[in-house]
Short mmCIF file of C-alpha atoms and ligand atoms in Angstrom, two decimals:
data_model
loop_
_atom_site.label_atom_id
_atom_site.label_comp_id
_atom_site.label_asym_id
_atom_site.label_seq_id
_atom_site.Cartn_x
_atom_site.Cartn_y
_atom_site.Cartn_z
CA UNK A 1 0.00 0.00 0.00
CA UNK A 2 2.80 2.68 1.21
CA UNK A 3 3.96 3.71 -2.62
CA UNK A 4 5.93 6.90 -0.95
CA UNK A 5 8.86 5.94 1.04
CA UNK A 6 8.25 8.90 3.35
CA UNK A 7 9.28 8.88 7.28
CA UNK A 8 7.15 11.97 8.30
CA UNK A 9 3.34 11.59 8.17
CA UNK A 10 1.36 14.00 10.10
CA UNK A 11 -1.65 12.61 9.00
CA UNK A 12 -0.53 9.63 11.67
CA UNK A 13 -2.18 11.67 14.62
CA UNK A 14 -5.18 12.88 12.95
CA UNK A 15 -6.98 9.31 12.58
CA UNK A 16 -9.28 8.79 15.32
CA UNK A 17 -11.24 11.02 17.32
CA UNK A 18 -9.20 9.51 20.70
CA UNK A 19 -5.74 10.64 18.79
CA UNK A 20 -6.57 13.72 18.11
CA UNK A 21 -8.02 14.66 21.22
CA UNK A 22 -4.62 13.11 22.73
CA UNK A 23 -2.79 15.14 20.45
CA UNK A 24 -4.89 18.37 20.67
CA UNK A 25 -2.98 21.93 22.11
CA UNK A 26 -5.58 23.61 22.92
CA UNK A 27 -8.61 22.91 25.27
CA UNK A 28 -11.32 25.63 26.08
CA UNK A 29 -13.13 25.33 29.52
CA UNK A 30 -16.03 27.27 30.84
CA UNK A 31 -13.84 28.82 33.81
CA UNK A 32 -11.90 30.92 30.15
CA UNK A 33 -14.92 32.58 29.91
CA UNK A 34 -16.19 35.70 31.13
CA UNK A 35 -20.02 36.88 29.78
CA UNK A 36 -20.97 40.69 29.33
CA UNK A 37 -23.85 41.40 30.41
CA UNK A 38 -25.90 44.49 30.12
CA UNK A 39 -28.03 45.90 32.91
CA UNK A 40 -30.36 48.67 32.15
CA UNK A 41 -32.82 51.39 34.35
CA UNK A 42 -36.11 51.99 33.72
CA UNK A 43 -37.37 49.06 31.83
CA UNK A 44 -39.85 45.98 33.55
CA UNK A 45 -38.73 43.24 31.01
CA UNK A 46 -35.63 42.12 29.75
CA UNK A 47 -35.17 44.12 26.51
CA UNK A 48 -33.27 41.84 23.32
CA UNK A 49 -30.96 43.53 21.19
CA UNK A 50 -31.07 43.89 17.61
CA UNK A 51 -28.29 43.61 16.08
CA UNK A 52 -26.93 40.68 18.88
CA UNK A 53 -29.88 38.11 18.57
CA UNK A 54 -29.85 35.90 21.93
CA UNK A 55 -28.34 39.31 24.07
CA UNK A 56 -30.42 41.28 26.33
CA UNK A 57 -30.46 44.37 27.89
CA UNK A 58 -31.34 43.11 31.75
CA UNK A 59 -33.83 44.15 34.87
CA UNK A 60 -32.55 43.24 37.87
CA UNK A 61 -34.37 39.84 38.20
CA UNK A 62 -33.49 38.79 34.77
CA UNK A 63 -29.43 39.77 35.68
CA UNK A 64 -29.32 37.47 38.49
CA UNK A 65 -30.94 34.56 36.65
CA UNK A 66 -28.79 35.15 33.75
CA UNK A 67 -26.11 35.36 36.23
CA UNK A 68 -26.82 31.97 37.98
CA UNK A 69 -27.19 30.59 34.75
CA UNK A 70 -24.09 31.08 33.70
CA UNK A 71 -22.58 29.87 37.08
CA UNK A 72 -24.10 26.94 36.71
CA UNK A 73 -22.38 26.47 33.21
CA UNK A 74 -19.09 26.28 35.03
CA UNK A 75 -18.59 30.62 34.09
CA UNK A 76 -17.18 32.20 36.88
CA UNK A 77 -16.80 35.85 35.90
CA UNK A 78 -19.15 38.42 33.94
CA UNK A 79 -18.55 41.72 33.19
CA UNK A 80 -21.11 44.21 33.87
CA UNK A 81 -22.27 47.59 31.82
CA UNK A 82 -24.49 49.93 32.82
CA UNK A 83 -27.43 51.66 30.62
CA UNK A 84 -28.89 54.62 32.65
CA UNK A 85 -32.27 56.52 31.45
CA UNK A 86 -31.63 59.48 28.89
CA UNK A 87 -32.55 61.54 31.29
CA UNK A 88 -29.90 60.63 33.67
CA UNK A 89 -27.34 61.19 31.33
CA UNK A 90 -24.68 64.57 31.09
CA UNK A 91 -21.72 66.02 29.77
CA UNK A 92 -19.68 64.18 33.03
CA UNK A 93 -21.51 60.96 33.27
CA UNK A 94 -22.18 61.51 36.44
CA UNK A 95 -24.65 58.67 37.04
CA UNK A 96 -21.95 56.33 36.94
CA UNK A 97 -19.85 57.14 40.38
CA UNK A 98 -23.78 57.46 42.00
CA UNK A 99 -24.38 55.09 44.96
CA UNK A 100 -28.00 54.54 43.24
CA UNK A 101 -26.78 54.85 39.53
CA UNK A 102 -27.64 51.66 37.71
CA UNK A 103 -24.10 49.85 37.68
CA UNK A 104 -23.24 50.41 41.05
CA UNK A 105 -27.10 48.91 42.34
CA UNK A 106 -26.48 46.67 40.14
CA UNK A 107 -22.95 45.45 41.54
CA UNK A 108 -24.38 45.66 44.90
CA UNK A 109 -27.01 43.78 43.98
CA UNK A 110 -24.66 40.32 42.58
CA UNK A 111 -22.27 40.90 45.14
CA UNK A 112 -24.83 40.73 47.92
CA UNK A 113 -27.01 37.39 45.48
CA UNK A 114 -23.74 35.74 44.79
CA UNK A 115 -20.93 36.90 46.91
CA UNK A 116 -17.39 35.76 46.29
CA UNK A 117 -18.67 32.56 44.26
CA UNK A 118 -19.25 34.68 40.96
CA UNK A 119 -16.23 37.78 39.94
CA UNK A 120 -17.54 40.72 39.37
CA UNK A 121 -16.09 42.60 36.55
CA UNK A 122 -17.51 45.76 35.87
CA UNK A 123 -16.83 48.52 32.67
CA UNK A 124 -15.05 51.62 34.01
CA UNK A 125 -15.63 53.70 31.32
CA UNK A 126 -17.88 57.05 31.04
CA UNK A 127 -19.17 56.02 27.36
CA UNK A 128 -22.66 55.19 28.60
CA UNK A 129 -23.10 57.81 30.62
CA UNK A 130 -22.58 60.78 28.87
CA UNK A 131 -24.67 62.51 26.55
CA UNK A 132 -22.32 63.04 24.28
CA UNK A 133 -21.42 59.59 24.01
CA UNK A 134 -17.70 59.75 24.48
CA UNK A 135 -15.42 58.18 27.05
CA UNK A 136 -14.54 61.38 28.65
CA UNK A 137 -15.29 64.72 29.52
CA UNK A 138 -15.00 67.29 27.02
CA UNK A 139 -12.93 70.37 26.65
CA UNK A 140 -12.14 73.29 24.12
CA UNK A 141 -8.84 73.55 23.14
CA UNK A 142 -6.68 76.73 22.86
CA UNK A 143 -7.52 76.48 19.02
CA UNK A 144 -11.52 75.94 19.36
CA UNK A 145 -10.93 71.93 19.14
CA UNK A 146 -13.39 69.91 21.29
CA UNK A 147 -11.61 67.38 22.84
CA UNK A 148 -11.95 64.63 25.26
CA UNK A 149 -9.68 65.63 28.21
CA UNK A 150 -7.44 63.14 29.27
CA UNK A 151 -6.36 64.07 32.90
CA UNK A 152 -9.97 65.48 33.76
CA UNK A 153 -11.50 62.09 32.72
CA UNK A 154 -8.73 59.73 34.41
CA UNK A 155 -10.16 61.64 37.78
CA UNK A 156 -13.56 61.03 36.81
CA UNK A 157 -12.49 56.81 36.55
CA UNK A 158 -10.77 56.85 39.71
CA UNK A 159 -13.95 57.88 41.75
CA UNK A 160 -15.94 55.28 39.39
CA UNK A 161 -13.43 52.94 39.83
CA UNK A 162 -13.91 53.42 43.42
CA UNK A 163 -17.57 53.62 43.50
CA UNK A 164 -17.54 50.71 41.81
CA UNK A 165 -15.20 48.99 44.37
CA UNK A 166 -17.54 50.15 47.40
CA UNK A 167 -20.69 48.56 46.08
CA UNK A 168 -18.70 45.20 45.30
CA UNK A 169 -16.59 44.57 42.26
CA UNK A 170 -13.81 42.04 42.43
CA UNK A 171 -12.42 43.47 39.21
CA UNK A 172 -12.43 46.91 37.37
CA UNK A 173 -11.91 46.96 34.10
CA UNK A 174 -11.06 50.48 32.53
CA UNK A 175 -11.79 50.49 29.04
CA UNK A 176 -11.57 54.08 28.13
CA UNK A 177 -7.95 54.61 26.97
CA UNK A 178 -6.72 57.62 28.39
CA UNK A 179 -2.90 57.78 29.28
CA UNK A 180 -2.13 56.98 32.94
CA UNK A 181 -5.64 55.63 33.71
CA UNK A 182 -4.56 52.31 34.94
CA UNK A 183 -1.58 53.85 37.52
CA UNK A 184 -4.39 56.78 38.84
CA UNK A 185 -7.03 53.91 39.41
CA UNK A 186 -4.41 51.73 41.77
CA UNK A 187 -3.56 54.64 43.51
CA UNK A 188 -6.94 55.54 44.02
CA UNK A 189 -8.42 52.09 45.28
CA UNK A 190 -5.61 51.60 47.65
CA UNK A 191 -6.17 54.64 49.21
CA UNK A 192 -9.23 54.05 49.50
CA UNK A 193 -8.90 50.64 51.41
CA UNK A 194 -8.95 48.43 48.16
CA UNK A 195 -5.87 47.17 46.79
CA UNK A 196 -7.45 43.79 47.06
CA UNK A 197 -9.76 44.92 43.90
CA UNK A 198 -7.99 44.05 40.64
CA UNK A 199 -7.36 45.82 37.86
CA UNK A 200 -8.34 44.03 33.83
CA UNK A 201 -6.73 47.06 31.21
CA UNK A 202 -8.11 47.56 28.00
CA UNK A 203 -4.46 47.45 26.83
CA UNK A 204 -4.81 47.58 23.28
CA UNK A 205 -8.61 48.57 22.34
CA UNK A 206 -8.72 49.74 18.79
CA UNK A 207 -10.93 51.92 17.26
CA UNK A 208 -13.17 49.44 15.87
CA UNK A 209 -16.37 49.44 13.56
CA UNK A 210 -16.56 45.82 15.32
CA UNK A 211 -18.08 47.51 18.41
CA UNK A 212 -21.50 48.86 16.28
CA UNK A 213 -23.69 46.52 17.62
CA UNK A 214 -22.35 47.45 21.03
CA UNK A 215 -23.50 50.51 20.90
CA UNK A 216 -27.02 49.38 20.28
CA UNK A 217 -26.49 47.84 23.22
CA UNK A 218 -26.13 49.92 25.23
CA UNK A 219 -28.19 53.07 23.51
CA UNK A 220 -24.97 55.17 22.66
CA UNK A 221 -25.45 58.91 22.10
CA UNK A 222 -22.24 59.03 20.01
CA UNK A 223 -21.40 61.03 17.08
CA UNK A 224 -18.53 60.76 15.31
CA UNK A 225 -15.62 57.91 16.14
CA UNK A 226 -13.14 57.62 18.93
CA UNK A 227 -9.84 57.87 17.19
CA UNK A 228 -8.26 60.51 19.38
CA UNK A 229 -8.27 58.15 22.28
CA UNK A 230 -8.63 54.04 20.74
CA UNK A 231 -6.05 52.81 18.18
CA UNK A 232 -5.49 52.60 14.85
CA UNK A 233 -6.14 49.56 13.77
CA UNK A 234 -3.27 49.57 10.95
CA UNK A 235 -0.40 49.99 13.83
CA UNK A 236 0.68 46.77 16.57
CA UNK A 237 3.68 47.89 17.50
CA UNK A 238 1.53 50.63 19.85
CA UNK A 239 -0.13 47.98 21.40
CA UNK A 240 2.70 46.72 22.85
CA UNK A 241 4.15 49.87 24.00
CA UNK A 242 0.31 50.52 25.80
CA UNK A 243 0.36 46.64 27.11
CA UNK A 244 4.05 47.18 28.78
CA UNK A 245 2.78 50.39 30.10
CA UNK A 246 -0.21 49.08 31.84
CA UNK A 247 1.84 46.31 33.13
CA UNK A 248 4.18 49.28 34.58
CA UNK A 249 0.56 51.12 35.99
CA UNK A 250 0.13 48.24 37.84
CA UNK A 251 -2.89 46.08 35.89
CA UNK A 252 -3.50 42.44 36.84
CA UNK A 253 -4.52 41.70 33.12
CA UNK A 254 -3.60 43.62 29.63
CA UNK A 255 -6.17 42.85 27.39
CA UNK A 256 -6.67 42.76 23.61
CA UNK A 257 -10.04 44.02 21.59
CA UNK A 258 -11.91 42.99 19.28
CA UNK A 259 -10.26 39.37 19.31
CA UNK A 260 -10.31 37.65 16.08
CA UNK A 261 -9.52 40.60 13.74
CA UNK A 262 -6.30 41.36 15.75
CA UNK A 263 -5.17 37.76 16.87
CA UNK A 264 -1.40 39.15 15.42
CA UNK A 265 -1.59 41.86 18.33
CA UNK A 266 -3.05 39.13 20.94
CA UNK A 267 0.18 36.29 19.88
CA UNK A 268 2.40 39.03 20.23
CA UNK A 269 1.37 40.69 23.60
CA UNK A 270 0.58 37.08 24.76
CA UNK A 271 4.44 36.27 24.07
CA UNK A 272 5.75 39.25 26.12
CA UNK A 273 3.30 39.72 29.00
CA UNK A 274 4.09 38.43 32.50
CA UNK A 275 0.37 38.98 33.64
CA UNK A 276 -2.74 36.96 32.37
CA UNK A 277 -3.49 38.28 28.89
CA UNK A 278 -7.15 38.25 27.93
CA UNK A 279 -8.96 39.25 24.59
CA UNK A 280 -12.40 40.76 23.97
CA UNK A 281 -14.35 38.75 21.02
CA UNK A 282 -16.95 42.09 20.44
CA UNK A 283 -20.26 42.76 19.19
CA UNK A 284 -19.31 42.92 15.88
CA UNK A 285 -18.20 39.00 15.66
CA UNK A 286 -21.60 38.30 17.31
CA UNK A 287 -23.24 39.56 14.57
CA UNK A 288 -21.39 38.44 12.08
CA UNK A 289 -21.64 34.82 12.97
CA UNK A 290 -25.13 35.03 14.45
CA UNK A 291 -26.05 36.53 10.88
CA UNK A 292 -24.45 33.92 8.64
CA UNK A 293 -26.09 31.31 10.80
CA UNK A 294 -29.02 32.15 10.91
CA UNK A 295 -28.94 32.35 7.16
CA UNK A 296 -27.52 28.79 6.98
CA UNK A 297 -24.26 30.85 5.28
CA UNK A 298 -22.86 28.71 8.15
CA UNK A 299 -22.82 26.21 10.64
CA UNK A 300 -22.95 28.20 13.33
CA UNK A 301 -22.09 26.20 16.53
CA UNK A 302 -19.30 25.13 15.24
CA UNK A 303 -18.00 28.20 13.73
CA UNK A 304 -18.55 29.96 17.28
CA UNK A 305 -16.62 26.87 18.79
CA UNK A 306 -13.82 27.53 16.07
CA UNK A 307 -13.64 31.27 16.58
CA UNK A 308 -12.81 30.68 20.51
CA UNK A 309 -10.53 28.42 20.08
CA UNK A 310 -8.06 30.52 17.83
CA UNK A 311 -8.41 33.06 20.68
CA UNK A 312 -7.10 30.77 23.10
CA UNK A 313 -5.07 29.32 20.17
CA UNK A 314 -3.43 32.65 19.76
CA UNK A 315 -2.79 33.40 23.68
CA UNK A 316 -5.83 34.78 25.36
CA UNK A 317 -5.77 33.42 28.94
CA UNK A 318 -9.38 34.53 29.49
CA UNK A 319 -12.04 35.26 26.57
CA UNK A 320 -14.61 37.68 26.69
CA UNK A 321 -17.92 36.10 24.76
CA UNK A 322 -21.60 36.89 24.51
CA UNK A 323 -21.38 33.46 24.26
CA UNK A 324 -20.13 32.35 27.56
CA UNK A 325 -23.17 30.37 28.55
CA UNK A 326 -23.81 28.76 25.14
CA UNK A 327 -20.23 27.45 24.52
CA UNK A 328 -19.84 26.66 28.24
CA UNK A 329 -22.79 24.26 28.18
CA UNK A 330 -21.55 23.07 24.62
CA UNK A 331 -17.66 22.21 26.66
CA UNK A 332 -20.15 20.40 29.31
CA UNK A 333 -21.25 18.30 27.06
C1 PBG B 1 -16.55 51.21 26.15
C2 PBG B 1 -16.69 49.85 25.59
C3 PBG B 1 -17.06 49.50 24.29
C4 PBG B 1 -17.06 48.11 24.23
C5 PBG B 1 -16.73 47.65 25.49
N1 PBG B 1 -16.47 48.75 26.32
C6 PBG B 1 -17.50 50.33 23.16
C7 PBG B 1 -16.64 51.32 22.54
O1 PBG B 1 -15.47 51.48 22.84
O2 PBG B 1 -17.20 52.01 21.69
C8 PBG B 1 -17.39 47.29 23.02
C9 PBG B 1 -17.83 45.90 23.28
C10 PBG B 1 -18.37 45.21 22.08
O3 PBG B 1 -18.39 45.74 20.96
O4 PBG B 1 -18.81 44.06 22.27
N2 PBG B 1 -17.18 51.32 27.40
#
């Protein structure tokens, strides 16, 4: 039969299933996962989104069941945004270092349900809360530029990221990319009495058209783009000057968004990092696979099962995924 005296054949350890699951270098497991999960004021039933078929915007009751639910699919960590009332919005986002604004009730709320059993990750970023849509505060420039003020908005995270820390966060996760946010937040939770609270950076968070269905999401007053403060998505070598400074700031995790359009960024920032590296798979690759499912373009499971693996495949220690709870269950058999 063997016409091809040859003394390599890879093909050896790809003939049963049990050989290549013996042979296989990558293994997802639930505990990778970490869900996002949207809470929002003011409404009496969950609320789905669009453009993310299968997400919801959350009440209260429906965030703890969605919260036990992934729990009990072996997830131990979601990460929580806030979507106040128009009204409550303003040119500071104030609602989001509130006691009663809707993250922080919110964070009280799991913390107090769940306690130390699920991690609490919650989005330090102003984005949501202003109503102007940016991450920051804004400011005129000497030449009549309105810009989003780096310093003035740093402030503005370390009282949310304290705020946040009061009501019960194990993690904050700033997300906003201004310089020095990740150094100002440490200093500002230890003084405050929490230097147990860790820090997850948004290391390298491009400006992405990935993140449109995000903003859905989360009923974004934006106009225009972020590109004064998020990358450009044609540079790396940035990335890995932001992921060595966060490292320097003090974060407990760089991270890498979107995932699977920038998996060159994640290898590389996976190969120099000495602190958990984690990647953000975004709205955007929701959609896009939801989409070409539901068409039949696709077979979808397996294409979402495929898509989190390269992430891990490429170095993420911990994967962000609106679909946490499906591929968890999916691991579980
Ligand atoms: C900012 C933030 C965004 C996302 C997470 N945190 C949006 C943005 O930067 O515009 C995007 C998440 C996604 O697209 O799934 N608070």
């Amino acid at each position: 039969m063997a016409d091809y005296d040859l003394t390599r054949r890879p093909r050896r350890l790809r003939q049963t299933p049990a050989i290549r699951d013996f042979v296989t270098e990558t293994r997802l497991h639930p505990a990778d996962f970490i869900l996002p999960v949207f809470i929002a004021d003011g409404i009496d039933a969950p609320r789905e989104i669009p453009s993310m078929p299968g997400v919801y915007q959350h009440t209260e009751d429906s965030l703890v069941e969605i919260c036990r639910e992934a729990l009990d699919a072996g997830v131990k960590c979601v990460d929580l945004f806030g979507v106040p009332r128009e009204e409550d919005k303003d040119a500071t986002g104030s609602v989001a270092v509130r006691e009663d604004g809707v993250l922080n009730r919110a964070i009280a709320l799991l913390r107090k349900e769940f306690g130390d059993e699920l991690i609490i990750m919650t989005d330090t970023c102003l984005d949501e809360f202003t109503d102007h849509g940016h991450c920051g505060v804004l400011v005129t420039d000497a030449h009549g530029r309105e810009v989003v003020d780096n310093d003035a908005t740093v402030d503005i995270y370390c009282d949310m990221a304290v705020a946040q820390a009061r009501a019960g966060a194990h993690i904050v996760s700033p997300s906003g990319m201004m310089d020095g946010q990740i150094a100002a937040i440490r200093e500002a939770l230890d003084n405050a009495g929490y230097q147990d609270v860790a820090i997850m950076a948004y290391s390298a968070k491009y400006a992405s058209k990935f993140f449109g269905p995000f903003r859905d999401a989360v009923g974004s007053s934006l106009k225009g783009d972020r590109r004064t403060y998020q990358q450009d998505p044609a540079n790396v070598r940035e990335s890995l000057l932001e992921a060595e400074l966060d490292v320097a700031e003090g974060a407990d995790f760089v991270m890498v968004k979107p995932a699977l359009p920038y998996l060159d960024v994640l290898a590389k920032i996976a190969e120099a990092s000495p602190v958990p590296v984690a990647a953000y798979q975004v709205s955007g690759e929701y959609a896009m696979l939801n989409a070409a499912g539901q068409n039949g373009w696709i077979d979808y499971e397996e294409t979402m099962m495929e898509a989190l693996m390269s992430i891990k495949r490429a170095g993420a220690d911990q994967i962000f995924t609106y679909y946490a709870i499906e591929a968890a269950k999916r691991l579980n058999g």
